[in-house]
Coordinates of C-alpha atoms and ligand atoms in Angstrom, one line a residue:
M1 CA -108.2 32.8 36.0
N2 CA -105.7 32.9 33.1
T3 CA -102.0 32.2 34.2
V4 CA -99.0 34.0 33.6
A5 CA -96.8 32.8 31.0
S6 CA -92.9 32.9 32.0
P7 CA -90.2 31.8 29.8
H8 CA -88.2 30.9 32.9
F9 CA -90.6 29.0 34.7
A10 CA -92.5 27.1 32.0
Y11 CA -93.7 23.2 31.3
R12 CA -92.0 21.0 29.4
Q13 CA -94.5 18.6 28.7
D14 CA -96.1 18.4 32.4
T15 CA -93.2 19.1 34.0
L16 CA -92.4 22.5 35.5
Y17 CA -89.1 24.0 35.1
A18 CA -87.0 27.0 36.3
E19 CA -84.8 27.6 33.5
N20 CA -83.5 24.0 32.5
V21 CA -84.0 22.5 36.0
P22 CA -86.9 20.6 37.0
L23 CA -88.6 22.0 40.0
A24 CA -89.2 19.0 41.4
Q25 CA -85.8 18.0 41.0
I26 CA -84.6 21.0 42.9
A27 CA -87.3 20.4 45.9
A28 CA -86.0 16.7 46.5
R29 CA -82.4 18.2 46.8
F30 CA -83.2 21.2 49.2
G31 CA -86.5 20.6 50.4
T32 CA -89.6 22.6 50.8
P33 CA -90.8 25.4 51.3
L34 CA -88.2 27.0 48.9
Y35 CA -87.6 30.2 46.8
V36 CA -86.4 29.4 43.7
Y37 CA -85.0 32.3 41.4
S38 CA -84.1 32.5 37.9
R39 CA -80.7 34.1 37.1
A40 CA -82.1 34.6 33.2
A41 CA -85.3 36.4 34.5
L42 CA -83.8 38.8 36.8
T43 CA -80.9 39.8 33.9
A44 CA -83.6 40.1 31.6
Q45 CA -85.6 42.5 33.4
W46 CA -82.6 44.6 34.4
Q47 CA -81.4 44.6 30.7
A48 CA -84.9 45.9 29.4
F49 CA -84.4 49.0 31.9
Q50 CA -80.8 49.5 31.0
Q51 CA -81.4 49.5 27.4
T52 CA -84.7 51.8 27.2
L53 CA -82.7 54.4 29.1
A54 CA -79.1 53.8 27.3
Q55 CA -81.5 54.3 23.8
H56 CA -83.0 57.8 25.0
P57 CA -81.3 60.9 24.5
A58 CA -82.8 62.5 27.8
S59 CA -81.5 59.6 29.6
A60 CA -78.0 59.6 28.2
D61 CA -76.9 59.7 32.0
A62 CA -79.0 57.4 33.7
L63 CA -79.0 55.1 37.1
I64 CA -81.1 52.0 37.8
C65 CA -81.3 52.0 41.6
Y66 CA -82.5 48.7 42.5
A67 CA -85.0 49.1 45.2
V68 CA -83.4 46.5 48.0
K69 CA -86.5 45.7 49.9
A70 CA -88.0 43.9 47.1
N71 CA -85.6 41.0 47.6
S72 CA -82.2 41.9 49.8
S73 CA -80.5 38.6 49.1
L74 CA -76.8 39.2 48.6
A75 CA -77.0 36.7 45.9
I76 CA -79.4 39.1 44.0
L77 CA -77.6 42.4 45.1
N78 CA -74.4 40.9 43.9
L79 CA -75.9 40.1 40.5
F80 CA -77.4 43.7 40.1
A81 CA -74.3 45.4 41.3
R82 CA -72.3 43.4 38.4
L83 CA -74.7 44.6 36.0
G84 CA -73.6 48.1 37.4
A85 CA -76.9 48.7 39.4
G86 CA -77.5 51.6 42.0
F87 CA -79.4 50.8 45.0
D88 CA -82.4 52.5 46.8
I89 CA -82.0 51.7 50.4
V90 CA -84.2 52.5 53.3
S91 CA -82.3 51.4 56.4
G92 CA -78.7 51.0 57.6
G93 CA -79.3 47.4 57.3
E94 CA -79.9 47.4 53.7
L95 CA -76.7 49.7 53.1
Q96 CA -74.6 47.0 54.9
R97 CA -76.2 44.2 52.6
V98 CA -75.4 46.3 49.7
L99 CA -72.0 46.5 50.8
A100 CA -71.3 43.1 52.1
A101 CA -72.6 41.8 48.3
S102 CA -70.7 44.2 46.3
A103 CA -67.2 43.7 48.1
G104 CA -64.8 43.9 45.3
I105 CA -67.0 45.8 42.9
A106 CA -65.7 49.5 42.6
G107 CA -67.9 52.7 43.2
V108 CA -71.0 50.7 44.5
A109 CA -71.6 53.3 47.7
G110 CA -71.5 56.0 45.2
R111 CA -74.5 54.6 43.6
V112 CA -77.0 54.3 46.3
V113 CA -79.7 56.8 47.3
F114 CA -81.2 56.4 50.8
S115 CA -85.1 57.0 51.3
G116 CA -87.4 56.3 53.9
V117 CA -88.9 58.7 56.7
G118 CA -87.3 57.6 59.7
K119 CA -83.5 58.0 59.1
T120 CA -81.7 57.5 62.3
E121 CA -78.7 59.7 63.2
A122 CA -76.6 56.3 63.2
E123 CA -77.8 55.4 59.7
M124 CA -77.2 58.8 58.5
E125 CA -73.4 58.8 59.8
L126 CA -73.3 55.1 58.4
A127 CA -74.2 56.3 55.0
L128 CA -72.5 59.4 54.9
N129 CA -69.1 57.3 55.7
A130 CA -69.9 55.0 53.0
G131 CA -70.0 58.0 50.7
I132 CA -73.4 57.3 49.2
L133 CA -74.7 59.4 46.1
C134 CA -77.9 60.9 47.7
F135 CA -80.1 61.2 50.6
N136 CA -84.0 61.3 49.8
V137 CA -85.2 63.7 52.7
E138 CA -88.9 63.3 53.5
S139 CA -89.3 66.1 56.2
A140 CA -87.9 69.4 57.4
A141 CA -86.6 67.9 60.7
E142 CA -84.8 65.3 58.7
L143 CA -83.2 68.0 57.0
D144 CA -82.1 69.8 59.9
R145 CA -80.8 66.6 61.6
L146 CA -79.1 65.3 58.4
N147 CA -77.3 68.8 58.4
A148 CA -76.2 68.3 61.8
V149 CA -74.5 64.9 61.4
A150 CA -73.0 65.9 58.0
G151 CA -71.4 69.1 60.0
R152 CA -70.2 66.7 63.1
L153 CA -68.5 64.6 60.6
G154 CA -67.0 67.3 58.1
K155 CA -69.0 66.3 55.6
T156 CA -71.6 67.6 52.9
A157 CA -74.5 65.7 52.5
P158 CA -76.0 65.3 49.0
V159 CA -79.8 65.7 49.1
S160 CA -82.9 65.4 46.8
L161 CA -86.4 66.0 48.5
R162 CA -88.8 63.0 48.1
V163 CA -91.8 65.2 46.6
N164 CA -95.2 64.1 47.1
P165 CA -97.2 65.3 44.4
D166 CA -100.5 64.1 45.2
V167 CA -101.1 61.9 42.4
D168 CA -103.4 58.7 42.7
P169 CA -101.5 55.4 41.8
Q170 CA -104.8 53.5 41.6
T171 CA -103.2 50.6 43.4
H172 CA -103.8 48.8 46.7
P173 CA -104.1 51.7 49.7
Y174 CA -101.1 50.2 51.8
I175 CA -98.9 50.3 48.7
S176 CA -99.9 53.9 47.5
T177 CA -97.6 56.5 48.6
G178 CA -98.1 59.7 46.7
L179 CA -101.5 60.9 48.0
K180 CA -101.7 63.8 50.3
T181 CA -102.8 61.2 53.2
A182 CA -99.7 59.4 53.0
K183 CA -96.9 59.6 55.8
F184 CA -94.3 60.0 52.7
G185 CA -92.8 62.7 51.1
I186 CA -93.0 66.4 51.3
P187 CA -96.2 68.0 50.0
I188 CA -95.3 69.7 46.5
A189 CA -96.3 73.0 47.7
E190 CA -94.0 73.0 50.7
A191 CA -91.3 71.8 48.7
P192 CA -89.9 75.2 47.4
R193 CA -89.7 76.7 50.6
L194 CA -88.0 73.5 52.3
Y195 CA -85.5 73.6 49.1
E196 CA -84.6 76.9 49.9
R197 CA -83.9 76.1 53.5
A198 CA -81.8 73.1 52.1
A199 CA -79.7 75.3 50.0
A200 CA -79.1 77.5 53.0
L201 CA -77.7 74.7 55.3
P202 CA -74.1 74.8 55.4
H203 CA -73.6 71.0 55.2
L204 CA -76.3 70.0 52.7
A205 CA -75.9 70.1 49.0
V206 CA -78.9 70.1 46.8
E207 CA -78.6 67.6 44.3
G208 CA -81.9 66.5 42.9
I209 CA -85.9 65.8 43.0
D210 CA -87.2 62.5 44.0
C211 CA -90.7 60.9 44.1
H212 CA -92.2 57.6 44.5
I213 CA -95.8 57.4 44.2
G214 CA -96.6 53.9 45.2
S215 CA -96.1 50.0 44.0
Q216 CA -97.7 47.5 41.6
I217 CA -99.0 50.5 39.2
L218 CA -100.6 49.3 36.0
S219 CA -100.5 52.2 33.9
V220 CA -98.2 55.3 32.8
A221 CA -100.6 57.9 33.5
P222 CA -99.9 58.7 37.2
F223 CA -96.2 58.5 36.6
A224 CA -96.6 60.7 33.7
E225 CA -99.1 63.1 36.0
A226 CA -96.4 63.3 38.7
L227 CA -93.6 63.9 36.5
E228 CA -95.3 66.8 35.0
R229 CA -95.6 68.2 38.6
L230 CA -91.8 67.6 39.1
L231 CA -91.1 69.3 36.2
A232 CA -93.1 72.3 37.0
L233 CA -91.3 72.4 40.5
L234 CA -87.7 72.0 39.0
D235 CA -88.3 75.2 36.6
L236 CA -89.7 77.2 39.9
L237 CA -86.3 76.0 41.6
E238 CA -84.3 76.9 38.7
K239 CA -85.7 80.3 38.6
R240 CA -85.1 80.7 42.6
N241 CA -81.4 79.9 41.7
I242 CA -81.6 76.4 43.3
P243 CA -79.7 74.5 40.3
I244 CA -81.4 70.7 40.1
R245 CA -78.8 67.9 38.7
H246 CA -81.0 64.8 39.0
L247 CA -84.5 63.5 38.9
D248 CA -85.3 60.5 40.5
L249 CA -88.6 58.6 39.4
G250 CA -88.7 56.3 42.1
G251 CA -90.2 52.6 41.1
G252 CA -93.6 51.1 41.1
L253 CA -93.8 49.7 37.8
G254 CA -96.3 46.6 38.1
I255 CA -95.8 43.1 37.4
P256 CA -98.4 40.4 35.8
Y257 CA -99.7 38.3 38.7
Q258 CA -102.5 37.0 36.5
G259 CA -103.2 36.9 33.0
T260 CA -105.6 39.7 33.2
D261 CA -102.8 42.1 34.7
A262 CA -101.2 44.1 31.7
P263 CA -98.6 46.5 33.0
P264 CA -97.0 48.5 30.5
E265 CA -93.8 46.9 28.9
I266 CA -90.4 48.8 30.5
D267 CA -90.2 50.7 27.5
A268 CA -93.8 51.8 27.1
Y269 CA -93.3 53.2 30.4
L270 CA -90.3 54.7 30.4
T271 CA -90.2 56.0 26.7
P272 CA -93.0 58.7 27.4
L273 CA -91.4 60.0 31.0
L274 CA -88.2 60.5 28.9
D275 CA -89.8 62.1 26.0
Q276 CA -91.6 64.6 28.4
L277 CA -87.8 65.3 29.1
T278 CA -86.8 66.3 25.6
G279 CA -85.6 69.8 25.1
R280 CA -84.8 70.7 28.7
K281 CA -81.2 70.9 30.4
K282 CA -80.0 67.7 30.4
L283 CA -80.4 65.7 34.0
K284 CA -78.9 62.7 35.4
I285 CA -82.3 60.3 35.5
M286 CA -83.0 57.9 38.2
V287 CA -85.4 54.9 38.7
E288 CA -85.6 52.7 41.7
P289 CA -87.9 49.6 40.5
G290 CA -87.9 46.9 42.9
R291 CA -90.9 44.4 42.0
R292 CA -90.4 44.6 38.3
L293 CA -86.7 43.5 38.5
V294 CA -87.6 40.6 40.7
G295 CA -91.2 39.8 40.9
N296 CA -91.8 37.5 38.2
A297 CA -88.2 36.0 38.6
G298 CA -89.2 34.1 41.5
V299 CA -91.5 31.2 42.7
L300 CA -92.2 29.9 46.2
L301 CA -92.3 26.0 46.0
T302 CA -93.9 23.8 48.3
K303 CA -95.5 20.5 49.1
V304 CA -99.2 19.5 49.9
E305 CA -99.1 18.0 53.5
Y306 CA -102.9 17.1 53.5
L307 CA -106.2 17.4 51.8
K308 CA -108.9 18.2 54.0
P309 CA -112.4 17.9 52.2
G310 CA -115.1 19.9 54.1
E311 CA -119.1 20.7 53.5
E312 CA -118.5 24.2 52.3
K313 CA -114.9 24.3 51.6
N314 CA -111.9 22.1 50.8
F315 CA -108.4 22.7 52.0
A316 CA -105.0 22.3 50.8
I317 CA -102.6 22.1 53.5
I318 CA -99.4 23.3 52.3
D319 CA -96.1 23.2 53.9
A320 CA -95.6 27.0 53.2
A321 CA -97.3 30.2 54.9
M322 CA -97.9 33.2 55.5
N323 CA -94.9 33.9 57.5
D324 CA -93.0 32.8 54.2
L325 CA -95.3 35.0 51.7
M326 CA -97.0 37.5 53.6
R327 CA -98.9 39.2 50.3
P328 CA -102.1 37.3 50.2
A329 CA -102.6 37.7 54.0
L330 CA -101.6 41.4 54.2
Y331 CA -103.0 42.7 50.9
Q332 CA -105.4 40.3 49.8
A333 CA -102.6 39.9 46.9
W334 CA -103.8 37.0 44.2
H335 CA -100.5 34.8 43.2
D336 CA -101.0 32.0 41.0
I337 CA -100.4 28.5 42.0
L338 CA -99.3 25.9 39.9
P339 CA -98.7 21.9 40.1
V340 CA -95.0 21.2 39.6
Q341 CA -96.2 18.1 37.5
R342 CA -99.5 18.0 35.7
S343 CA -100.7 14.9 35.9
Q344 CA -103.8 12.6 34.5
R345 CA -105.5 14.2 37.8
Q346 CA -105.1 17.4 36.2
S347 CA -106.4 17.3 32.9
D348 CA -109.6 15.0 34.1
A349 CA -113.1 16.8 34.7
P350 CA -113.6 19.7 36.3
A351 CA -111.1 20.1 39.0
P352 CA -112.0 20.7 42.7
I353 CA -111.6 23.8 44.3
F354 CA -109.5 24.1 47.1
D355 CA -108.3 27.1 49.3
V356 CA -104.6 26.7 49.8
V357 CA -103.7 27.2 53.1
G358 CA -100.6 27.1 55.3
P359 CA -100.3 25.7 58.8
V360 CA -100.2 28.7 60.9
C361 CA -102.7 29.3 63.5
E362 CA -104.4 32.3 61.6
S363 CA -107.5 32.1 59.5
G364 CA -105.8 34.8 57.4
D365 CA -103.1 32.2 56.9
F366 CA -103.8 31.6 52.7
L367 CA -102.0 31.6 49.9
G368 CA -104.5 31.2 47.7
L369 CA -108.6 30.9 48.0
S370 CA -111.0 29.1 45.7
R371 CA -108.6 27.6 43.0
P372 CA -109.4 24.8 40.8
L373 CA -106.7 22.3 41.6
A374 CA -106.3 18.5 41.0
L375 CA -104.5 17.6 43.9
A376 CA -103.1 14.7 46.2
A377 CA -101.0 15.1 49.2
G378 CA -97.5 15.3 48.6
D379 CA -97.9 17.1 45.3
L380 CA -95.6 20.1 44.9
L381 CA -97.2 23.4 44.0
A382 CA -95.4 26.7 42.9
V383 CA -96.7 30.0 44.1
M384 CA -95.7 32.1 40.9
S385 CA -94.3 35.8 40.8
A386 CA -93.1 35.5 44.6
G387 CA -89.9 37.0 43.7
A388 CA -90.6 40.3 45.2
Y389 CA -91.7 41.2 48.9
G390 CA -91.7 37.5 49.4
M391 CA -88.5 36.5 51.4
S392 CA -87.6 40.1 52.5
M393 CA -91.0 40.2 54.3
S394 CA -90.7 36.6 55.6
S395 CA -90.9 36.0 59.3
N396 CA -90.3 33.4 62.0
Y397 CA -94.0 33.3 63.1
N398 CA -95.2 29.9 64.9
S399 CA -91.2 29.3 65.1
R400 CA -91.3 28.4 61.6
P401 CA -87.6 28.5 60.3
R402 CA -87.4 30.7 57.0
A403 CA -87.3 28.8 53.7
A404 CA -84.2 28.3 51.7
E405 CA -83.2 30.1 48.6
I406 CA -82.3 28.5 45.4
L407 CA -80.6 30.7 42.4
V408 CA -80.8 28.8 38.9
D409 CA -78.7 29.6 36.3
G410 CA -79.3 27.6 33.1
D411 CA -78.9 23.9 34.2
K412 CA -76.9 25.0 37.4
T413 CA -78.9 25.5 41.1
H414 CA -77.0 27.6 43.7
L415 CA -78.0 27.4 47.4
I416 CA -78.0 31.4 48.4
R417 CA -79.2 30.9 51.6
R418 CA -79.4 27.9 53.4
R419 CA -82.6 26.9 55.7
E420 CA -82.5 28.1 59.0
N421 CA -82.8 25.6 62.0
I422 CA -84.6 25.9 65.2
A423 CA -81.7 26.5 67.2
E424 CA -80.9 29.7 65.3
L425 CA -84.4 30.9 65.9
Y426 CA -83.9 31.2 69.8
A427 CA -80.1 31.8 69.5
L428 CA -80.3 35.4 70.5
E429 CA -82.5 34.5 73.9
S430 CA -81.4 33.9 77.5
L431 CA -83.4 32.6 80.3
P432 CA -83.6 35.1 83.2
P433 CA -82.1 33.8 86.7
A434 CA -84.9 31.5 88.4
P435 CA -87.0 33.3 90.8
E436 CA -86.1 33.0 94.4
T437 CA -88.4 31.1 96.3
A438 CA -89.9 32.8 99.3
Ligands
LLP1 N1 -88.5 53.3 45.9 C1 -89.5 53.7 47.0 C2 -89.1 55.0 48.1 C3 -90.2 52.9 47.7 O1 -90.7 53.2 49.1 C4 -90.4 51.4 47.1 C5 -91.2 50.7 47.3 C6 -89.7 51.8 45.6 C7 -88.8 52.2 45.4 C8 -90.0 50.5 44.6 O2 -91.2 50.1 44.6 P1 -91.4 48.7 43.3 O3 -90.8 49.3 42.2 O4 -91.0 47.3 44.1 O5 -93.2 49.0 43.3 N2 -94.7 45.1 50.4 C9 -95.4 45.7 49.1 C10 -94.7 46.8 48.3 C11 -94.1 47.7 49.1 C12 -93.6 49.0 48.3 C13 -92.8 49.6 49.2 N3 -92.2 50.8 48.5 C14 -95.6 44.7 48.3 O6 -95.6 43.3 48.8 O7 -96.8 44.8 47.5

């Protein structure tokens, strides 16, 4: 399997670095399992989106709304907020994180869009009071609820409808959202009727059209097809006197997890889409990238606890597990696994094949299967491309404290989340009174 080169996580001689810091040094100081992010990698991805949008006439007015769910670390939200990001949120909790991370940075609430099929009244209230940019509404019932909540607060809620264009993004079924069979969005055929209803409701203001067709998409074609359908809808709405001010293209652009993945560059993804808008009324253009901004900017550092050779299989038992990084167990996702120190062992004749597994009591607890690795107990490994949907999907299963997180910036390392301790895992629990004895 080809490994993915990254300028921010690269070998110098045989030692793997995060920017200018050897990963082994970070592990020695902060322990494992440990998420390590590169500030330069995060910033570079951001700038690639920003520059492409800034250069195209169709996106003179553009907003990048980082999809918070990909990695909701306050430090990462803060970094993007400073760069001028908007945010795509899917819960009141994510909104509160964004606000906490951006205290002192002007105008952030006004750059938030709220997606998701199940917004509660309390979440709507929170978002209306914060003054968010737009609600991406996913059903008729949600329109009515939002109208009622806004009315009660004496406010007008800005809305887009999240339209489901029925396009196949050709990705894993669990992360494909734009097909007719998905719970997401409003079928495009029903959209005109619902836009008319939204326009007639007194406490809603129709602002835009939104769509998100899936995640880890590796070609431009599905995005282009979705946009074409959105533009047909937009024309129809304008004819019916429902003006549209913004177009939200969602997220979904994939990253390379292995050398054979070839997702489009950011400009090669955006430019053809923006070209489709040439000659039309100027719209505010929004995108909601998550994975592409953070995925390759993070690794999960872990230590080999034991080697367990077997008749059929060899296992490398590591101190990270499915609770730290669920993607392999949940989506059969492939993450590259690299030795932090390449040694003589690594360059000797064919490396033995290992299943790299965690200590959790499930057969699905693996981070990589059938990997050629020359290992010894105590070695450090880096699970690559773990910046997106790693920490944010982690859990305490098997009463495992969640990993700490580090942000590397040049030759500096910042602890951005300390490791949990066991007492914190049950701090919210209490014992019922002892049963009365008969
Ligand atoms: N906008 C909306 C409305 C979304 O639902 C999502 C992701 C995004 C934007 C960001 O998509 P991205 O650019 O990251 O592809 N846990 C899965 C991915 C789930 C994606 C859910 N929605 C994984 O680990 O692959």
